[in-house]
Amino acid sequence: SSMYVCNKERLTHTCIHTHMYIHTHVYRYLLKQLRLAKDRKNSVFEIICEQKTFRLRNGVSFHFFTSQVPCGDAAIFPQMEPFPFVGDQSDPPGCMCKCPSSGGEKFDSPPPDPRSQPPMHSNKRRKLSDIDSCSIRGGRGLEGLIDVHRTGAKCVLGGPQDDKGQGFAYHTTGPLRTKPGRGDPTLSMSCSDKMMKWNVLGCQGTFLSTVLAGPVYFDSVTVSGRLFDDKAIQRALCGRLSLLENLKPIQDSGCSGGYKIHSPRIVHAEVPMPSELSYSEQKRLAPGAICWCVDPPMHEVIVQGLKQGANTRIKPGRDSSSSLCKQRWFEEFVSFASELKLIKFPPSFTYFSLKAETEPYQSIKKLFLDHFKTWIRNERTWEEFQLDKAVTSD
């Protein structure tokens, strides 16, 4: 809508998955820790006085935990036993579900023998026949079925596409994908792809790279629950980077600023999520998110990109915008950088122009995008906005 276009800096992305909301919280946590280090207080960072930059203290590491396999390439792996679909499904393992082909009734006993049903074929949503889809999601029967877990994440146009054949031949592993969802098509990359990007550029983001001596990587990625395949996750988050040979000369030259191809440890925590947190009887997911963070403290409910209760008929302002939107993050970073007097801001600058000046981050990012040529990039117009009230250094 026009509201989204005119006031994009005040909106959060409505298609962001939990993995990406967490990433925004990481920015805020790192910034708080940088402020503590600047004031010589207890922090995970220490200041390098002569450079006016910061580095992680010895023994400090970051670890990523998720209760679900990241959507996209990491969600494609052999289905050795009948688990539910991954990526964008809401039914938990072993749940009672409706089977359209049997009249919509619920069942809690083994479904009909799939061998008596028509062969598997593709359809608009699950690419399997209704009975096979329900049987697999119900977590019962179908012993000996050879297939792969399906993801609703679609391959990016212009790159390799899914073969959509039978069983293992349905998906193609490796291509970039966009996030799955039941609403309007999204232009956001899948969680697997964005987490892969962190293993080159770090999780600190563009702005914080200007005040850090090197990138911040996650030392481990832990996935809980029964749906897990370490080889698929390793392939999606790290394996696809093995061909990024154009980064090696920069690493060897010593001019990379600490950037590298990072391989976090992949861990499986076999602890399923409580059913009340993983299952909903709604046919459509609510267009909102509950966002909370322990440090720094924050709790918000975001609906359609704005705080819950915001008047969508007027231009979004500070009271209606989320703490996670780009405008608020822009303000917080500029305020901190001004205190450090590390960056001399021009009289007029935008979110986009400030990002474009971050080196060597932008050079490493260019190498990454030169390799993954079909990566969907934000239009410049979405980031050409200024601070509400300019905050610049003297």
Short mmCIF file of C-alpha atoms in Angstrom, two decimals:
data_model
loop_
_atom_site.label_atom_id
_atom_site.label_comp_id
_atom_site.label_asym_id
_atom_site.label_seq_id
_atom_site.Cartn_x
_atom_site.Cartn_y
_atom_site.Cartn_z
CA SER A 1 0.00 0.00 0.00
CA SER A 2 1.02 3.65 -0.26
CA MET A 3 1.47 3.78 3.51
CA TYR A 4 4.22 1.17 3.26
CA VAL A 5 6.01 3.06 0.50
CA CYS A 6 5.80 6.57 1.97
CA ASN A 7 6.82 5.65 5.50
CA LYS A 8 9.09 2.68 4.99
CA GLU A 9 11.71 3.89 7.48
CA ARG A 10 9.19 3.64 10.34
CA LEU A 11 8.05 0.13 9.48
CA THR A 12 9.56 -3.20 10.36
CA HIS A 13 9.48 -5.87 7.67
CA THR A 14 6.20 -7.72 8.08
CA CYS A 15 7.65 -10.89 6.51
CA ILE A 16 10.58 -11.26 8.92
CA HIS A 17 10.84 -14.64 10.62
CA THR A 18 11.90 -15.10 14.23
CA HIS A 19 15.51 -15.75 13.24
CA MET A 20 15.71 -12.26 11.75
CA TYR A 21 13.95 -10.50 14.63
CA ILE A 22 16.62 -12.04 16.85
CA HIS A 23 19.28 -10.55 14.61
CA THR A 24 17.88 -7.05 15.20
CA HIS A 25 17.94 -7.67 18.95
CA VAL A 26 21.59 -8.65 18.60
CA TYR A 27 22.32 -5.16 17.20
CA ARG A 28 20.74 -3.54 20.24
CA TYR A 29 22.56 -5.83 22.67
CA LEU A 30 25.94 -5.19 21.02
CA LEU A 31 25.34 -1.44 21.05
CA LYS A 32 24.53 -1.49 24.75
CA GLN A 33 27.71 -3.46 25.43
CA LEU A 34 29.73 -0.97 23.37
CA ARG A 35 28.36 1.90 25.45
CA LEU A 36 29.37 0.08 28.63
CA ALA A 37 32.87 -0.48 27.24
CA LYS A 38 33.14 3.19 26.27
CA ASP A 39 32.32 4.15 29.86
CA ARG A 40 34.87 1.61 31.17
CA LYS A 41 32.15 -0.54 32.72
CA ASN A 42 31.74 -4.31 32.68
CA SER A 43 31.19 -5.35 29.06
CA VAL A 44 31.83 -8.17 26.58
CA PHE A 45 33.94 -5.63 24.65
CA GLU A 46 37.13 -3.79 25.45
CA ILE A 47 38.19 -0.52 23.88
CA ILE A 48 41.33 -0.15 21.79
CA CYS A 49 42.20 3.42 22.81
CA GLU A 50 44.63 4.30 20.03
CA GLN A 51 42.12 3.27 17.35
CA LYS A 52 38.90 4.27 19.12
CA THR A 53 37.51 0.88 18.19
CA PHE A 54 36.37 -2.15 20.19
CA ARG A 55 37.08 -5.87 20.23
CA LEU A 56 35.59 -8.85 22.02
CA ARG A 57 37.25 -9.78 25.29
CA ASN A 58 39.12 -13.07 25.42
CA GLY A 59 36.80 -15.97 26.23
CA VAL A 60 33.63 -14.24 24.98
CA SER A 61 31.66 -16.05 22.28
CA PHE A 62 28.14 -15.90 20.85
CA HIS A 63 25.82 -18.86 20.26
CA PHE A 64 22.59 -19.04 18.26
CA PHE A 65 19.65 -21.20 19.42
CA THR A 66 16.51 -21.86 17.43
CA SER A 67 13.55 -24.11 18.14
CA GLN A 68 13.04 -24.84 14.43
CA VAL A 69 15.19 -25.60 11.43
CA PRO A 70 15.81 -22.35 9.47
CA CYS A 71 13.52 -22.06 6.47
CA GLY A 72 14.99 -22.55 3.02
CA ASP A 73 17.87 -24.83 2.07
CA ALA A 74 18.49 -26.11 5.64
CA ALA A 75 14.94 -27.50 5.74
CA ILE A 76 15.52 -29.86 2.78
CA PHE A 77 16.76 -33.25 3.95
CA PRO A 78 15.80 -36.94 3.66
CA GLN A 79 12.58 -37.94 5.32
CA MET A 80 13.60 -41.21 6.92
CA GLU A 81 10.49 -41.37 9.07
CA PRO A 82 7.14 -39.57 8.89
CA PHE A 83 7.69 -36.19 10.51
CA PRO A 84 5.69 -33.06 9.74
CA PHE A 85 6.64 -30.65 7.01
CA VAL A 86 9.17 -27.97 7.88
CA GLY A 87 9.50 -24.29 7.12
CA ASP A 88 6.01 -22.81 7.27
CA GLN A 89 3.72 -25.46 8.76
CA SER A 90 2.02 -25.12 12.13
CA ASP A 91 1.00 -28.71 12.97
CA PRO A 92 3.21 -30.34 15.64
CA PRO A 93 4.44 -33.93 15.46
CA GLY A 94 1.68 -36.46 16.10
CA CYS A 95 -1.13 -33.90 16.08
CA MET A 96 -4.67 -34.67 15.05
CA CYS A 97 -5.31 -33.06 11.69
CA LYS A 98 -8.06 -32.78 9.13
CA CYS A 99 -7.77 -34.80 5.96
CA PRO A 100 -9.58 -33.11 3.04
CA SER A 101 -9.64 -36.28 0.97
CA SER A 102 -11.51 -38.17 3.69
CA GLY A 103 -14.22 -35.60 4.21
CA GLY A 104 -12.41 -33.33 6.64
CA GLU A 105 -12.81 -35.56 9.70
CA LYS A 106 -10.17 -35.67 12.42
CA PHE A 107 -8.31 -38.89 13.09
CA ASP A 108 -6.08 -40.07 15.89
CA SER A 109 -5.54 -43.56 14.54
CA PRO A 110 -3.28 -44.64 11.67
CA PRO A 111 -4.50 -43.20 8.35
CA PRO A 112 -5.41 -45.38 5.39
CA ASP A 113 -2.59 -47.35 3.78
CA PRO A 114 -0.97 -44.89 1.35
CA ARG A 115 -0.40 -47.72 -1.11
CA SER A 116 -4.15 -47.77 -1.71
CA GLN A 117 -4.10 -44.06 -2.60
CA PRO A 118 -3.23 -42.46 -5.93
CA PRO A 119 0.48 -41.80 -6.58
CA MET A 120 2.03 -38.67 -5.17
CA HIS A 121 1.60 -35.61 -7.33
CA SER A 122 2.14 -31.89 -6.97
CA ASN A 123 -0.44 -29.33 -5.99
CA LYS A 124 -0.32 -25.63 -5.20
CA ARG A 125 0.65 -25.83 -1.53
CA ARG A 126 2.29 -29.05 -0.39
CA LYS A 127 3.15 -30.77 -3.65
CA LEU A 128 1.81 -34.06 -2.28
CA SER A 129 -1.60 -35.66 -2.37
CA ASP A 130 -3.87 -34.61 0.49
CA ILE A 131 -3.80 -38.02 2.14
CA ASP A 132 -0.01 -38.31 2.00
CA SER A 133 0.35 -34.78 3.31
CA CYS A 134 -1.96 -35.40 6.23
CA SER A 135 -0.40 -38.75 7.01
CA ILE A 136 3.08 -37.32 7.17
CA ARG A 137 2.01 -34.32 9.21
CA GLY A 138 0.23 -36.65 11.61
CA GLY A 139 3.50 -38.47 12.22
CA ARG A 140 2.05 -41.94 11.69
CA GLY A 141 2.52 -44.88 9.35
CA LEU A 142 4.14 -44.60 5.93
CA GLU A 143 7.07 -46.80 6.91
CA GLY A 144 9.62 -47.08 4.14
CA LEU A 145 8.51 -43.83 2.45
CA ILE A 146 11.50 -42.32 0.64
CA ASP A 147 11.13 -38.58 0.27
CA VAL A 148 12.57 -35.27 1.41
CA HIS A 149 11.13 -32.69 3.77
CA ARG A 150 9.60 -29.94 1.71
CA THR A 151 10.10 -26.22 2.23
CA GLY A 152 7.69 -23.53 1.13
CA ALA A 153 10.66 -21.25 0.37
CA LYS A 154 10.69 -20.59 -3.39
CA CYS A 155 13.87 -20.48 -5.47
CA VAL A 156 14.89 -16.97 -6.48
CA LEU A 157 14.09 -16.18 -10.10
CA GLY A 158 17.10 -16.16 -12.37
CA GLY A 159 18.87 -18.94 -10.48
CA PRO A 160 18.54 -22.75 -10.32
CA GLN A 161 14.99 -23.95 -9.72
CA ASP A 162 13.40 -26.99 -8.08
CA ASP A 163 12.96 -29.98 -10.42
CA LYS A 164 9.59 -30.77 -8.78
CA GLY A 165 9.94 -34.45 -9.58
CA GLN A 166 8.90 -37.44 -7.49
CA GLY A 167 10.25 -37.90 -3.96
CA PHE A 168 13.91 -36.94 -3.67
CA ALA A 169 13.75 -35.31 -7.10
CA TYR A 170 11.31 -32.63 -5.98
CA HIS A 171 13.76 -30.10 -4.51
CA THR A 172 17.13 -28.87 -5.72
CA THR A 173 19.55 -28.17 -2.88
CA GLY A 174 21.77 -25.12 -2.92
CA PRO A 175 19.76 -22.36 -4.68
CA LEU A 176 18.93 -19.09 -2.96
CA ARG A 177 15.31 -18.90 -1.79
CA THR A 178 12.80 -16.38 -0.48
CA LYS A 179 10.93 -16.82 2.79
CA PRO A 180 7.83 -19.03 2.70
CA GLY A 181 4.45 -17.66 3.69
CA ARG A 182 0.73 -17.70 3.01
CA GLY A 183 0.36 -14.00 2.26
CA ASP A 184 1.70 -11.81 -0.51
CA PRO A 185 4.97 -12.96 -2.13
CA THR A 186 7.97 -11.73 -0.20
CA LEU A 187 11.25 -10.25 -1.41
CA SER A 188 13.09 -11.28 1.76
CA MET A 189 15.73 -13.97 1.54
CA SER A 190 15.15 -17.19 3.49
CA CYS A 191 16.60 -17.64 6.97
CA SER A 192 19.08 -20.22 5.65
CA ASP A 193 20.45 -17.70 3.16
CA LYS A 194 20.71 -14.84 5.64
CA MET A 195 22.39 -17.02 8.25
CA MET A 196 24.84 -18.14 5.55
CA LYS A 197 25.60 -14.48 4.93
CA TRP A 198 26.40 -14.01 8.65
CA ASN A 199 29.15 -16.61 8.22
CA VAL A 200 30.97 -14.16 5.96
CA LEU A 201 29.91 -10.69 7.10
CA GLY A 202 29.23 -11.41 10.78
CA CYS A 203 26.09 -10.73 12.82
CA GLN A 204 27.05 -7.18 13.89
CA GLY A 205 25.63 -5.56 10.76
CA THR A 206 26.91 -2.69 8.64
CA PHE A 207 26.98 0.22 11.08
CA LEU A 208 28.62 -1.53 14.03
CA SER A 209 31.38 -2.80 11.74
CA THR A 210 32.71 0.78 11.70
CA VAL A 211 33.47 0.72 15.45
CA LEU A 212 34.54 -2.93 15.81
CA ALA A 213 38.02 -4.27 15.12
CA GLY A 214 36.51 -7.30 13.37
CA PRO A 215 33.24 -9.10 12.65
CA VAL A 216 31.25 -10.98 15.29
CA TYR A 217 30.44 -14.57 14.35
CA PHE A 218 28.24 -17.14 16.07
CA ASP A 219 30.45 -19.94 17.38
CA SER A 220 27.59 -22.44 17.29
CA VAL A 221 24.09 -22.90 15.92
CA THR A 222 21.83 -25.12 18.04
CA VAL A 223 18.55 -26.48 16.66
CA SER A 224 16.06 -28.19 18.97
CA GLY A 225 13.30 -30.67 18.23
CA ARG A 226 13.06 -33.85 16.19
CA LEU A 227 13.36 -32.24 12.76
CA PHE A 228 17.11 -32.00 12.31
CA ASP A 229 19.79 -32.99 9.84
CA ASP A 230 23.30 -31.77 10.55
CA LYS A 231 24.50 -32.36 6.97
CA ALA A 232 21.67 -30.26 5.52
CA ILE A 233 22.26 -27.41 7.97
CA GLN A 234 26.02 -27.54 7.39
CA ARG A 235 25.41 -27.47 3.64
CA ALA A 236 22.99 -24.55 3.83
CA LEU A 237 24.93 -22.34 6.27
CA CYS A 238 28.54 -23.17 5.33
CA GLY A 239 28.87 -25.62 2.44
CA ARG A 240 27.55 -23.21 -0.16
CA LEU A 241 30.35 -20.78 0.78
CA SER A 242 33.11 -23.21 -0.21
CA LEU A 243 33.14 -21.82 -3.76
CA LEU A 244 33.61 -18.25 -2.56
CA GLU A 245 37.21 -18.26 -3.77
CA ASN A 246 37.30 -14.51 -4.41
CA LEU A 247 37.44 -13.94 -0.64
CA LYS A 248 40.64 -15.96 -0.14
CA PRO A 249 43.08 -13.45 -1.74
CA ILE A 250 41.80 -10.72 0.59
CA GLN A 251 42.22 -12.98 3.62
CA ASP A 252 45.77 -13.83 2.58
CA SER A 253 46.65 -10.17 2.08
CA GLY A 254 45.80 -9.34 5.69
CA CYS A 255 43.50 -6.50 4.57
CA SER A 256 40.22 -8.27 5.23
CA GLY A 257 39.63 -6.74 8.65
CA GLY A 258 39.14 -10.18 10.14
CA TYR A 259 36.44 -11.27 7.66
CA LYS A 260 36.56 -14.91 6.65
CA ILE A 261 34.44 -17.91 5.72
CA HIS A 262 33.27 -18.98 9.17
CA SER A 263 31.95 -22.45 10.05
CA PRO A 264 29.96 -22.53 13.30
CA ARG A 265 29.53 -25.76 15.21
CA ILE A 266 26.13 -27.34 14.44
CA VAL A 267 24.43 -28.77 17.53
CA HIS A 268 21.20 -30.72 17.98
CA ALA A 269 19.22 -30.29 21.19
CA GLU A 270 16.61 -33.04 21.17
CA VAL A 271 14.10 -31.03 23.17
CA PRO A 272 10.74 -30.54 21.41
CA MET A 273 8.86 -27.29 21.88
CA PRO A 274 5.78 -27.42 24.15
CA SER A 275 2.70 -28.08 22.08
CA GLU A 276 1.02 -24.90 23.30
CA LEU A 277 3.85 -22.87 21.75
CA SER A 278 4.15 -24.76 18.48
CA TYR A 279 0.56 -25.48 17.51
CA SER A 280 -2.30 -23.26 16.51
CA GLU A 281 -5.69 -24.25 15.16
CA GLN A 282 -5.86 -21.05 13.11
CA LYS A 283 -5.91 -21.64 9.39
CA ARG A 284 -4.03 -18.40 8.78
CA LEU A 285 -1.22 -17.03 10.91
CA ALA A 286 -1.84 -13.70 12.60
CA PRO A 287 0.00 -10.75 10.96
CA GLY A 288 1.80 -9.87 14.17
CA ALA A 289 4.72 -10.75 16.38
CA ILE A 290 5.53 -10.58 20.09
CA CYS A 291 9.08 -9.26 20.42
CA TRP A 292 10.90 -9.29 23.73
CA CYS A 293 14.49 -9.01 24.81
CA VAL A 294 16.04 -9.49 28.25
CA ASP A 295 19.04 -7.22 27.69
CA PRO A 296 18.46 -4.43 26.90
CA PRO A 297 14.88 -4.83 28.20
CA MET A 298 12.24 -4.51 25.50
CA HIS A 299 8.76 -5.87 24.96
CA GLU A 300 6.57 -4.99 21.99
CA VAL A 301 3.73 -6.38 19.96
CA ILE A 302 4.14 -5.56 16.27
CA VAL A 303 1.23 -5.77 13.83
CA GLN A 304 1.66 -5.02 10.13
CA GLY A 305 5.06 -3.47 10.83
CA LEU A 306 3.90 -1.03 13.56
CA LYS A 307 3.25 -1.20 17.28
CA GLN A 308 -0.06 -2.77 18.16
CA GLY A 309 -2.76 -0.12 18.43
CA ALA A 310 -1.06 2.35 16.09
CA ASN A 311 -3.32 4.46 13.91
CA THR A 312 -2.58 3.30 10.37
CA ARG A 313 -4.46 6.26 8.86
CA ILE A 314 -1.75 8.74 9.79
CA LYS A 315 1.98 8.85 9.09
CA PRO A 316 3.87 6.62 11.53
CA GLY A 317 5.85 8.50 14.17
CA ARG A 318 8.10 7.66 17.10
CA ASP A 319 5.19 6.56 19.31
CA SER A 320 3.87 4.10 16.73
CA SER A 321 7.13 2.78 15.29
CA SER A 322 8.86 -0.28 16.67
CA SER A 323 12.24 -0.18 18.38
CA LEU A 324 13.32 -2.61 15.66
CA CYS A 325 12.66 -0.33 12.68
CA LYS A 326 15.54 1.11 10.67
CA GLN A 327 14.82 4.69 11.71
CA ARG A 328 15.20 3.96 15.42
CA TRP A 329 18.34 1.88 14.85
CA PHE A 330 19.76 4.67 12.66
CA GLU A 331 19.20 7.22 15.45
CA GLU A 332 20.78 5.02 18.12
CA PHE A 333 23.91 4.31 16.09
CA VAL A 334 24.47 7.93 15.01
CA SER A 335 24.09 9.07 18.61
CA PHE A 336 26.72 6.56 19.78
CA ALA A 337 29.13 7.29 16.91
CA SER A 338 28.82 11.01 17.61
CA GLU A 339 29.82 10.47 21.23
CA LEU A 340 32.93 8.60 20.07
CA LYS A 341 33.75 11.30 17.51
CA LEU A 342 34.90 8.43 15.33
CA ILE A 343 32.86 9.42 12.28
CA LYS A 344 32.64 12.96 10.93
CA PHE A 345 29.14 13.19 9.58
CA PRO A 346 28.44 15.44 6.58
CA PRO A 347 25.81 18.20 6.93
CA SER A 348 23.29 15.99 5.17
CA PHE A 349 23.33 12.20 5.03
CA THR A 350 20.91 9.32 4.75
CA TYR A 351 20.71 5.78 6.05
CA PHE A 352 21.84 4.53 2.64
CA SER A 353 24.77 6.94 2.23
CA LEU A 354 26.12 6.14 5.70
CA LYS A 355 25.96 2.39 4.99
CA ALA A 356 27.75 2.85 1.67
CA GLU A 357 30.82 4.30 3.43
CA THR A 358 31.48 1.36 5.75
CA GLU A 359 34.72 -0.37 4.83
CA PRO A 360 35.94 -3.08 4.57
CA TYR A 361 32.40 -4.36 5.21
CA GLN A 362 31.03 -3.13 1.86
CA SER A 363 33.97 -4.57 -0.08
CA ILE A 364 33.47 -8.02 1.49
CA LYS A 365 29.72 -7.75 0.91
CA LYS A 366 30.35 -6.98 -2.77
CA LEU A 367 32.46 -10.12 -3.10
CA PHE A 368 29.67 -12.12 -1.48
CA LEU A 369 26.99 -10.68 -3.78
CA ASP A 370 29.20 -11.09 -6.86
CA HIS A 371 29.17 -14.81 -6.13
CA PHE A 372 25.47 -15.04 -5.23
CA LYS A 373 24.29 -12.94 -8.15
CA THR A 374 20.56 -13.62 -7.74
CA TRP A 375 20.49 -12.36 -4.13
CA ILE A 376 17.50 -9.99 -3.82
CA ARG A 377 18.65 -6.52 -2.77
CA ASN A 378 16.60 -3.74 -1.22
CA GLU A 379 15.75 -0.91 -3.53
CA ARG A 380 17.76 2.19 -2.68
CA THR A 381 14.58 4.23 -2.21
CA TRP A 382 13.74 2.13 0.86
CA GLU A 383 16.87 3.38 2.63
CA GLU A 384 17.07 6.96 1.40
CA PHE A 385 15.78 8.60 4.58
CA GLN A 386 17.36 10.96 7.10
CA LEU A 387 17.22 11.29 10.84
CA ASP A 388 14.13 12.99 12.21
CA LYS A 389 16.49 15.33 14.03
CA ALA A 390 20.06 15.37 12.77
CA VAL A 391 22.62 14.16 15.27
CA THR A 392 26.12 15.01 14.09
CA SER A 393 29.51 15.41 15.62
CA ASP A 394 31.02 18.81 16.18
#
